[in-house]
Coordinates of C-alpha atoms and ligand atoms in Angstrom, one line a residue:
M11 CA 14.6 -13.3 13.0
T12 CA 12.7 -12.7 15.9
A13 CA 11.4 -9.3 17.4
A14 CA 13.6 -9.4 20.0
S15 CA 16.3 -9.2 17.9
H16 CA 15.6 -6.2 16.3
R17 CA 15.6 -4.0 19.0
I18 CA 18.2 -1.8 19.5
D19 CA 19.4 1.2 22.1
T20 CA 18.7 4.7 21.5
D21 CA 22.5 5.0 20.3
T22 CA 21.9 2.6 16.8
L23 CA 18.6 4.4 16.4
R24 CA 20.6 7.7 15.9
R25 CA 23.7 5.9 13.8
G26 CA 20.9 4.6 11.3
A27 CA 18.4 7.1 11.2
C28 CA 15.3 6.6 9.5
P29 CA 15.6 8.9 6.2
S30 CA 11.9 10.0 7.3
L31 CA 12.5 10.5 11.1
A32 CA 16.2 12.3 9.1
A33 CA 14.2 14.7 7.1
P34 CA 10.1 14.6 8.2
M35 CA 8.1 16.3 5.3
Q36 CA 6.7 19.9 6.1
T37 CA 2.9 19.7 5.8
G38 CA 0.2 22.3 6.3
D39 CA 0.2 20.4 9.8
G40 CA 3.3 20.7 10.8
L41 CA 6.2 17.8 10.1
L42 CA 5.1 14.5 8.7
V43 CA 7.4 11.2 10.3
R44 CA 6.6 7.9 7.9
L45 CA 7.8 5.1 9.8
R46 CA 8.1 0.9 9.0
P47 CA 8.9 -0.8 12.0
V48 CA 11.8 -3.4 11.3
A49 CA 9.9 -6.0 13.4
P50 CA 7.0 -7.5 11.2
A51 CA 4.9 -8.2 14.2
L52 CA 3.6 -5.5 17.1
T53 CA 2.9 -5.9 20.6
A54 CA 0.0 -4.4 22.4
D55 CA 2.9 -2.5 24.1
D56 CA 4.3 -1.3 20.9
L57 CA 1.2 -0.2 20.0
L58 CA 0.5 1.7 22.8
A59 CA 4.2 3.6 23.1
L60 CA 3.6 4.9 19.3
A61 CA 0.0 6.3 20.2
G62 CA 1.5 7.8 23.4
L63 CA 4.3 9.6 21.2
A64 CA 1.8 10.6 18.5
R65 CA 0.4 12.8 21.3
E66 CA 3.7 14.1 22.8
T67 CA 5.7 14.7 19.8
G68 CA 2.4 15.4 17.1
N69 CA -1.3 15.9 17.0
G70 CA -2.3 13.0 18.1
L71 CA -3.4 12.0 14.3
I72 CA -1.9 8.5 13.4
E73 CA -2.5 7.4 9.5
I74 CA -1.9 4.1 7.9
T75 CA -1.2 4.2 4.6
A76 CA -2.1 2.7 1.4
R77 CA 1.2 0.8 1.7
G78 CA 0.6 -0.2 5.2
N79 CA 3.0 2.4 6.7
I80 CA 2.7 4.6 9.3
Q81 CA 2.8 8.3 9.6
L82 CA 2.3 10.3 12.8
R83 CA 1.6 14.0 11.7
G84 CA 1.8 17.4 13.5
L85 CA 5.8 17.4 15.0
T86 CA 7.9 20.2 15.3
G87 CA 11.7 20.4 14.3
A88 CA 12.3 20.5 18.5
S89 CA 9.6 16.9 18.9
V90 CA 11.0 14.8 15.9
P91 CA 14.3 14.1 18.3
R92 CA 11.4 13.4 21.5
L93 CA 9.7 11.0 19.1
A94 CA 12.9 9.4 17.9
Q95 CA 14.2 8.5 21.2
G96 CA 10.6 7.0 22.0
L97 CA 10.7 5.4 19.6
A98 CA 14.4 3.4 20.6
A99 CA 12.6 3.7 24.1
A100 CA 10.2 1.6 23.1
G101 CA 12.3 -1.0 21.2
I102 CA 10.5 -0.4 17.9
V103 CA 12.6 0.3 15.1
P104 CA 12.1 2.3 11.7
Q105 CA 13.3 0.3 8.6
T106 CA 16.0 2.2 6.6
G107 CA 17.2 3.1 3.4
V108 CA 14.9 1.5 -0.1
A109 CA 11.4 0.5 1.1
I110 CA 11.2 -3.4 0.4
E111 CA 8.0 -4.7 0.9
T112 CA 6.5 -8.2 2.0
P113 CA 3.3 -9.7 2.8
A114 CA 2.5 -8.7 5.9
L115 CA 1.8 -12.7 6.5
S116 CA 5.5 -13.9 5.2
G117 CA 6.7 -16.8 7.1
I118 CA 3.1 -17.5 8.7
D119 CA 0.8 -17.8 5.9
P120 CA 0.6 -21.9 5.2
S121 CA -0.3 -21.0 1.7
E122 CA 2.4 -19.0 0.4
I123 CA 4.8 -20.2 -1.8
A124 CA 8.1 -19.2 -0.2
D125 CA 8.8 -16.9 3.3
A126 CA 9.8 -13.9 1.4
T127 CA 11.1 -12.3 4.7
P128 CA 14.9 -14.1 3.6
M129 CA 14.8 -12.7 0.6
A130 CA 14.2 -9.7 1.1
D131 CA 16.7 -9.3 3.9
A132 CA 18.9 -10.9 1.3
L133 CA 18.8 -7.7 -1.1
R134 CA 18.4 -5.4 1.8
A135 CA 22.1 -5.9 2.9
A136 CA 22.9 -6.3 -0.9
I137 CA 21.7 -2.4 -1.6
A138 CA 22.9 -0.6 1.3
A139 CA 26.5 -3.0 1.0
A140 CA 26.2 -1.1 -2.6
G141 CA 26.2 2.2 -1.2
L142 CA 23.9 3.0 -4.6
T143 CA 22.2 6.4 -5.1
L144 CA 18.7 5.9 -6.0
A145 CA 15.4 7.7 -6.3
P146 CA 14.3 8.3 -2.6
K147 CA 10.7 7.0 -3.2
L148 CA 11.9 3.3 -4.8
A149 CA 9.8 0.6 -4.1
I150 CA 10.5 -3.0 -3.7
V151 CA 8.3 -6.0 -3.8
V152 CA 9.7 -9.1 -2.6
D153 CA 6.0 -11.0 -3.0
G154 CA 5.9 -14.9 -1.6
G155 CA 2.8 -15.6 -2.6
G156 CA -0.3 -16.5 0.2
V157 CA -3.4 -15.3 1.3
L158 CA -2.5 -11.9 1.3
S159 CA -0.1 -11.8 -1.3
F160 CA 1.1 -7.7 -2.9
A161 CA -0.4 -9.2 -6.2
D162 CA -1.7 -5.6 -6.3
M163 CA 0.6 -3.5 -5.4
V164 CA 2.5 -1.4 -7.7
A165 CA 6.2 -1.2 -7.3
D166 CA 9.8 -0.5 -9.6
I167 CA 10.8 -3.5 -8.8
R168 CA 9.1 -6.8 -8.0
L169 CA 10.2 -10.4 -7.4
D170 CA 7.2 -13.5 -7.7
A171 CA 7.8 -16.6 -6.1
I172 CA 6.7 -19.5 -8.5
E173 CA 6.2 -23.2 -8.2
A174 CA 8.4 -24.9 -10.1
N175 CA 8.4 -28.3 -10.8
E176 CA 8.4 -29.1 -6.3
S177 CA 11.2 -25.8 -5.9
V178 CA 10.4 -22.0 -5.7
V179 CA 11.8 -20.0 -8.7
W180 CA 11.5 -16.0 -8.6
R181 CA 10.0 -13.9 -11.7
L182 CA 12.0 -10.6 -11.6
A183 CA 10.2 -7.6 -13.1
V184 CA 10.1 -3.8 -13.1
G185 CA 7.1 -0.9 -13.0
G186 CA 3.9 -2.5 -11.7
D187 CA 2.0 -4.6 -10.2
R188 CA 2.1 -8.9 -10.6
E189 CA 0.0 -8.2 -13.7
T190 CA 1.1 -5.4 -15.2
A191 CA 4.7 -5.3 -14.4
R192 CA 7.7 -6.4 -17.3
S193 CA 9.2 -9.7 -16.9
V194 CA 13.0 -9.2 -16.9
A195 CA 13.6 -13.0 -15.6
V196 CA 12.7 -16.0 -14.2
L197 CA 15.2 -16.8 -11.6
A198 CA 16.5 -19.4 -9.3
A199 CA 16.3 -18.6 -5.5
E200 CA 20.1 -18.6 -5.0
S201 CA 20.1 -15.9 -8.3
A202 CA 17.2 -13.6 -7.4
V203 CA 19.2 -11.2 -5.1
D204 CA 22.1 -10.9 -8.3
G205 CA 19.5 -10.4 -11.0
T206 CA 17.8 -7.9 -8.8
M207 CA 21.0 -6.1 -7.7
A208 CA 21.6 -5.9 -11.7
V209 CA 18.0 -4.1 -11.9
V210 CA 19.2 -1.8 -8.9
A211 CA 22.7 -1.4 -10.5
A212 CA 20.7 -0.2 -13.9
L213 CA 18.4 2.2 -12.3
A214 CA 21.2 3.8 -10.0
A215 CA 23.4 4.1 -13.7
I216 CA 20.0 6.9 -15.6
G217 CA 20.2 8.6 -12.4
P218 CA 19.4 9.5 -8.8
A219 CA 15.3 10.1 -10.0
A220 CA 15.3 7.0 -11.9
R221 CA 12.2 4.7 -12.0
G222 CA 11.1 1.2 -12.9
R223 CA 9.4 2.4 -16.0
D224 CA 12.6 4.0 -17.2
L225 CA 14.1 0.6 -17.8
D226 CA 15.4 -0.7 -20.8
V227 CA 13.3 -4.1 -20.1
P228 CA 14.6 -6.2 -23.3
A229 CA 18.4 -4.8 -22.6
L230 CA 18.5 -5.3 -19.2
A231 CA 17.6 -9.3 -19.9
A232 CA 20.1 -9.8 -22.4
D233 CA 22.5 -8.2 -20.0
L234 CA 21.9 -10.4 -17.4
P235 CA 25.5 -11.9 -16.0
F236 CA 23.7 -15.3 -15.8
S237 CA 21.0 -17.1 -17.2
P238 CA 17.4 -16.9 -16.0
V239 CA 15.5 -20.5 -15.8
G240 CA 11.7 -21.4 -17.2
R241 CA 12.2 -20.3 -20.5
R242 CA 11.1 -22.5 -23.3
W243 CA 14.4 -24.1 -25.9
P244 CA 14.9 -21.8 -29.0
E245 CA 12.6 -23.3 -31.7
G246 CA 14.1 -25.9 -33.7
S247 CA 16.4 -27.0 -30.8
D248 CA 16.4 -30.7 -29.8
E249 CA 15.9 -30.1 -26.3
G250 CA 12.3 -30.0 -26.6
A251 CA 10.4 -27.1 -24.4
C252 CA 10.7 -26.8 -20.8
S253 CA 7.6 -26.8 -18.9
P254 CA 6.4 -23.4 -17.1
G255 CA 8.7 -22.4 -14.7
G256 CA 10.4 -25.7 -14.9
V257 CA 14.0 -24.9 -14.0
C258 CA 16.8 -25.9 -16.7
A259 CA 19.4 -27.4 -15.0
P260 CA 21.9 -26.3 -15.5
P261 CA 20.0 -23.1 -16.7
S262 CA 20.9 -22.3 -20.5
S263 CA 22.2 -19.6 -22.2
R264 CA 20.3 -19.4 -25.1
C265 CA 16.4 -19.7 -22.5
R266 CA 16.8 -15.7 -22.2
D267 CA 16.3 -14.8 -25.9
L268 CA 12.4 -15.8 -25.5
L269 CA 11.8 -14.1 -22.6
P270 CA 8.6 -11.8 -24.7
E271 CA 6.9 -14.8 -25.5
G272 CA 7.6 -16.3 -22.5
E273 CA 6.2 -13.0 -19.8
Q274 CA 2.4 -13.7 -20.2
E275 CA 2.3 -17.5 -19.4
A276 CA 4.8 -16.3 -16.7
K277 CA 1.6 -14.3 -14.9
S278 CA -0.9 -17.6 -15.5
W279 CA 1.7 -19.6 -13.3
F280 CA 1.0 -17.2 -10.1
K281 CA -1.1 -18.9 -7.2
S282 CA -4.6 -17.1 -7.0
G283 CA -5.6 -16.0 -3.8
L284 CA -5.8 -12.3 -3.4
R285 CA -7.9 -11.2 -0.9
H286 CA -8.6 -7.8 0.8
P287 CA -6.6 -7.5 4.0
I288 CA -9.7 -5.6 5.5
G289 CA -12.1 -8.8 7.5
K290 CA -11.5 -12.3 8.7
H291 CA -8.7 -14.6 7.8
D292 CA -8.1 -18.1 8.5
I293 CA -4.2 -18.5 8.6
G294 CA -3.4 -22.1 9.0
G295 CA -6.0 -22.7 11.0
H296 CA -6.2 -19.7 13.1
P297 CA -8.4 -16.6 13.3
V298 CA -6.9 -12.9 12.0
L299 CA -8.9 -10.6 11.4
G300 CA -7.6 -7.3 9.4
V301 CA -9.6 -3.5 10.8
A302 CA -8.6 -0.4 9.4
P303 CA -9.6 3.1 10.5
A304 CA -11.8 4.6 8.7
Y305 CA -10.4 6.7 5.4
G306 CA -7.1 5.7 7.1
Q307 CA -6.9 7.7 9.9
V308 CA -7.2 7.4 13.8
H309 CA -6.7 9.8 16.9
A310 CA -3.7 8.5 19.5
D311 CA -6.6 8.0 21.9
R312 CA -9.0 5.8 19.6
L313 CA -5.9 3.5 18.6
A314 CA -5.0 3.5 22.0
A315 CA -8.8 2.3 23.0
L316 CA -8.9 -0.4 20.2
I317 CA -5.5 -2.3 21.4
Q318 CA -6.8 -2.0 25.2
G319 CA -10.1 -3.1 23.8
L320 CA -8.9 -6.0 21.2
S321 CA -7.0 -7.3 24.0
A322 CA -8.9 -7.7 26.2
C323 CA -10.3 -9.9 23.3
G324 CA -6.9 -12.3 23.6
A325 CA -5.3 -10.4 20.6
T326 CA -1.6 -10.7 21.5
E327 CA 0.2 -9.6 18.0
F328 CA -1.1 -6.9 15.3
R329 CA 1.4 -6.7 11.9
L330 CA 0.7 -3.4 9.8
A331 CA -1.0 -4.7 6.0
P332 CA -2.0 -2.6 2.9
H333 CA -5.2 -1.0 2.4
R334 CA -4.5 1.1 5.4
T335 CA -5.0 -2.5 7.6
L336 CA -4.2 -3.6 11.0
L337 CA -3.9 -7.0 11.1
V338 CA -5.0 -8.9 14.9
R339 CA -3.6 -12.4 15.8
G340 CA -4.2 -14.3 18.8
L341 CA -8.0 -14.8 18.1
S342 CA -10.0 -17.9 19.2
E343 CA -13.3 -17.7 17.7
E344 CA -14.8 -16.5 20.3
G345 CA -12.5 -13.7 21.0
L346 CA -12.9 -12.6 16.6
V347 CA -16.3 -11.8 16.7
A348 CA -16.0 -9.9 20.2
A349 CA -12.5 -7.9 18.4
Q350 CA -14.6 -7.0 15.4
E351 CA -16.9 -5.5 17.8
A352 CA -14.7 -3.7 19.4
A353 CA -13.2 -2.7 16.8
E354 CA -16.2 -1.2 15.1
R355 CA -17.3 0.6 18.8
E356 CA -13.7 2.5 18.4
G357 CA -15.3 3.7 14.4
F358 CA -13.1 1.4 12.9
W359 CA -14.1 -1.1 9.8
C360 CA -13.9 -4.6 9.8
T361 CA -15.2 -5.2 6.2
D362 CA -14.0 -4.5 3.0
Q363 CA -17.3 -3.7 1.9
A364 CA -17.4 -0.6 4.1
P365 CA -18.6 2.8 2.5
G366 CA -16.0 4.8 2.3
R367 CA -12.9 2.6 1.5
S368 CA -12.3 4.0 -2.2
V369 CA -12.1 7.2 -0.5
S370 CA -9.1 9.0 0.4
I371 CA -8.6 12.3 2.6
C372 CA -6.4 14.4 4.2
A373 CA -6.5 15.3 7.7
G374 CA -8.5 18.7 6.7
A375 CA -9.4 21.3 9.1
A376 CA -9.3 19.2 12.5
G377 CA -5.4 18.4 11.8
C378 CA -4.1 20.9 9.4
A379 CA -3.8 24.9 9.1
S380 CA -3.6 24.7 5.2
A381 CA -7.3 22.7 5.2
S382 CA -10.4 24.6 4.7
F383 CA -12.9 22.6 5.1
D384 CA -13.3 19.4 7.1
T385 CA -12.4 16.8 5.2
H386 CA -13.2 14.0 7.6
A387 CA -17.1 15.1 7.4
A388 CA -17.4 16.1 3.9
A389 CA -16.2 12.1 3.2
D390 CA -19.3 11.0 5.6
A391 CA -21.2 13.4 3.9
L392 CA -20.6 11.5 0.5
V393 CA -21.0 7.7 3.0
A394 CA -24.1 9.1 4.2
H395 CA -25.7 10.8 0.8
A396 CA -23.7 9.9 -2.6
A397 CA -22.4 6.2 -1.7
G398 CA -23.5 5.2 -5.5
L399 CA -19.9 6.9 -6.0
L400 CA -17.9 4.9 -3.4
D401 CA -18.8 1.5 -5.2
G402 CA -14.4 0.7 -5.0
S403 CA -14.8 1.0 -9.1
V404 CA -13.4 4.6 -9.5
D405 CA -11.2 6.6 -6.6
V406 CA -12.4 9.5 -4.7
H407 CA -10.2 12.1 -3.4
I408 CA -10.6 14.2 -0.5
S409 CA -7.9 17.2 -0.1
G410 CA -8.2 20.2 2.6
C411 CA -5.9 22.0 -0.1
P412 CA -4.3 21.4 -3.5
K413 CA -1.5 20.2 -2.0
G414 CA -3.2 16.9 -2.4
C415 CA -1.0 14.7 0.7
A416 CA -3.4 11.9 0.5
H417 CA -3.6 11.0 -2.9
P418 CA -0.8 12.8 -5.1
A419 CA -2.3 10.6 -8.0
R420 CA -5.3 11.6 -10.2
A421 CA -8.3 10.3 -8.9
A422 CA -11.7 10.1 -11.0
V423 CA -13.4 12.8 -8.5
T424 CA -11.7 15.0 -5.9
L425 CA -12.9 17.2 -4.1
C426 CA -10.3 20.0 -3.0
G427 CA -10.4 23.0 -0.7
T428 CA -9.5 26.3 -2.8
A429 CA -9.3 29.8 -2.1
G430 CA -13.0 29.9 -4.1
G431 CA -14.2 27.4 -1.9
V432 CA -14.9 23.2 -2.4
G433 CA -13.8 22.9 -5.6
L434 CA -14.9 19.9 -7.8
V435 CA -12.2 17.9 -10.4
M436 CA -13.2 15.3 -12.5
N437 CA -9.8 12.6 -13.7
G438 CA -7.4 14.9 -11.9
K439 CA -5.1 15.8 -9.0
A440 CA -6.1 18.0 -6.7
S441 CA -3.6 20.3 -8.0
D442 CA -5.3 20.3 -10.9
P443 CA -7.6 23.9 -11.9
A444 CA -11.3 22.6 -10.4
L445 CA -14.2 22.3 -12.1
A446 CA -16.6 24.5 -10.1
A447 CA -16.4 25.1 -6.5
V448 CA -19.2 26.1 -4.0
P449 CA -18.8 28.0 -0.7
A450 CA -17.6 25.8 2.7
E451 CA -21.1 26.3 3.8
G452 CA -22.4 25.3 0.9
F453 CA -20.8 22.1 0.6
M454 CA -23.0 20.1 2.2
P455 CA -26.0 20.8 0.1
A456 CA -23.7 20.5 -3.3
I457 CA -23.2 16.8 -2.1
R458 CA -27.0 16.2 -1.4
R459 CA -27.8 17.4 -5.1
L460 CA -24.8 15.4 -6.8
G461 CA -25.8 11.9 -5.1
A462 CA -28.9 12.9 -5.6
F463 CA -28.6 13.4 -9.2
L464 CA -26.2 10.4 -9.7
R465 CA -28.9 7.8 -7.7
N466 CA -31.6 9.3 -10.5
R467 CA -29.4 8.9 -13.9
R468 CA -27.9 5.3 -12.4
A469 CA -29.0 2.4 -14.3
E470 CA -29.6 -0.9 -12.5
S471 CA -25.9 -2.8 -11.4
E472 CA -23.8 -0.1 -13.3
T473 CA -20.9 1.3 -11.5
A474 CA -19.9 4.6 -10.7
K475 CA -17.4 3.7 -13.1
T476 CA -19.5 3.4 -16.1
L477 CA -21.5 6.0 -14.7
L478 CA -19.3 8.8 -14.4
D479 CA -17.6 7.8 -18.4
R480 CA -21.4 8.4 -20.2
T481 CA -21.8 11.5 -18.0
A482 CA -21.0 14.6 -19.4
P483 CA -18.8 16.7 -16.9
D484 CA -20.6 19.8 -17.3
T485 CA -24.0 18.1 -15.7
I486 CA -22.2 17.1 -13.4
V487 CA -20.7 20.3 -12.7
S488 CA -24.7 22.0 -12.8
A489 CA -26.0 18.8 -10.3
Y490 CA -22.9 20.3 -8.0
Q491 CA -23.2 23.6 -7.9
G492 CA -26.9 23.5 -7.7
H493 CA -27.5 25.0 -11.4
P494 CA -30.3 24.0 -13.1
Ligands
SF4_524 S1 -3.6 18.6 1.7 FE1 -4.6 18.7 3.3 S2 -3.2 17.6 4.6 FE2 -2.0 18.2 2.9 S3 -1.4 20.7 3.6 FE3 -3.4 20.1 2.4 S4 -4.9 20.7 3.6 FE4 -2.9 19.5 5.0

């Protein structure tokens, strides 16, 4: 599908409005709208239009989320319709319905097993036609493999392409990333949508809040209305054993009984190649640069400056990717170097080794009335004084208030604005009780003390995770509070 075919007029957008546009989320800094453009490739004009709309209809703060969505913040009830109109005028169509995610380079990565886009489109159409009520946050991943596969993306339902005897089959699994999801079946391509719809229907039957983890996988596998492929023949059968991923022709209903034995094996069939999207990539002989706004946030003015700078270096296309990344295409080898310098000038990260990559922060005092401190400054302080905590082995969350917008899950370390100051939560959520708090004006010294404490305790080559695991929380609290 071409980018042009995704473009619609204003009336069409009103009829099929994105749930996020239709139901923006109230946060401390006004309304938040989350967008995933239907078009996988965005132009410089698209991104400049988005930056302009973020300024005109919100507070100018733009976020790229961990799943590669765009968030505009600080909107009002009156400005959201103007955003919808502005998007339509710019020809940017937000996805609607259940989130179905495909790798950012689907269809253009020569190393992928299959282009996931047609499968995702067919599945999206089947779900829309079924008219089922599903959990609002249901996530489906269709992963054709490739350099920037979605192996580490947790989803309620996954379809992962597998090479099988010169053809492609799809592993259907639920509730996890590629390693942890529970296998339901391995399906021929022509059965993959129907098989996935059986899982979708099972979720709808459980209830409107059901997620992949709620499914009874053995029962689901047994009830599939057709035979999966790539299973070993039953013990004692005279047909022998199928090769891993092999397609039975025709598939036999007897194969499905042996799913548990095949599950571990199935995981080993996948092509490796998982790579972080930030940094330089060679995709089919063409350079691709992944850049990420520091801590996932950028002001519209800075995004516009970045896009103009990258365009001057030869960039022609931009793709949103997981890990808060923007992929830049169209660069020559020389242009790649210049583009990297331009991105760094605008404060974007160009390497997955960037300090701070494991820190999640919310808008903080710079953009949210609920915040009691400057989360950006706090993250910079962590990078400067407690970098040992940021080796990527643990999640660190800095939240302006207990709402925890940036990281709803638990994190190893959370620094959270509370009525009593900046609280410290270990292995918990922002809403959990803080073990200790320091006044906002005493926060920077507290970070310096914490950094020094961890540096002194750390053994050579020890990860932050191991260090935290073997350190009593009381001693961490004492260092944070400055108690001897
Ligand atoms: S978590 Fe941050 S962005 Fe969310 S409401 Fe609190 S201060 Fe605002």
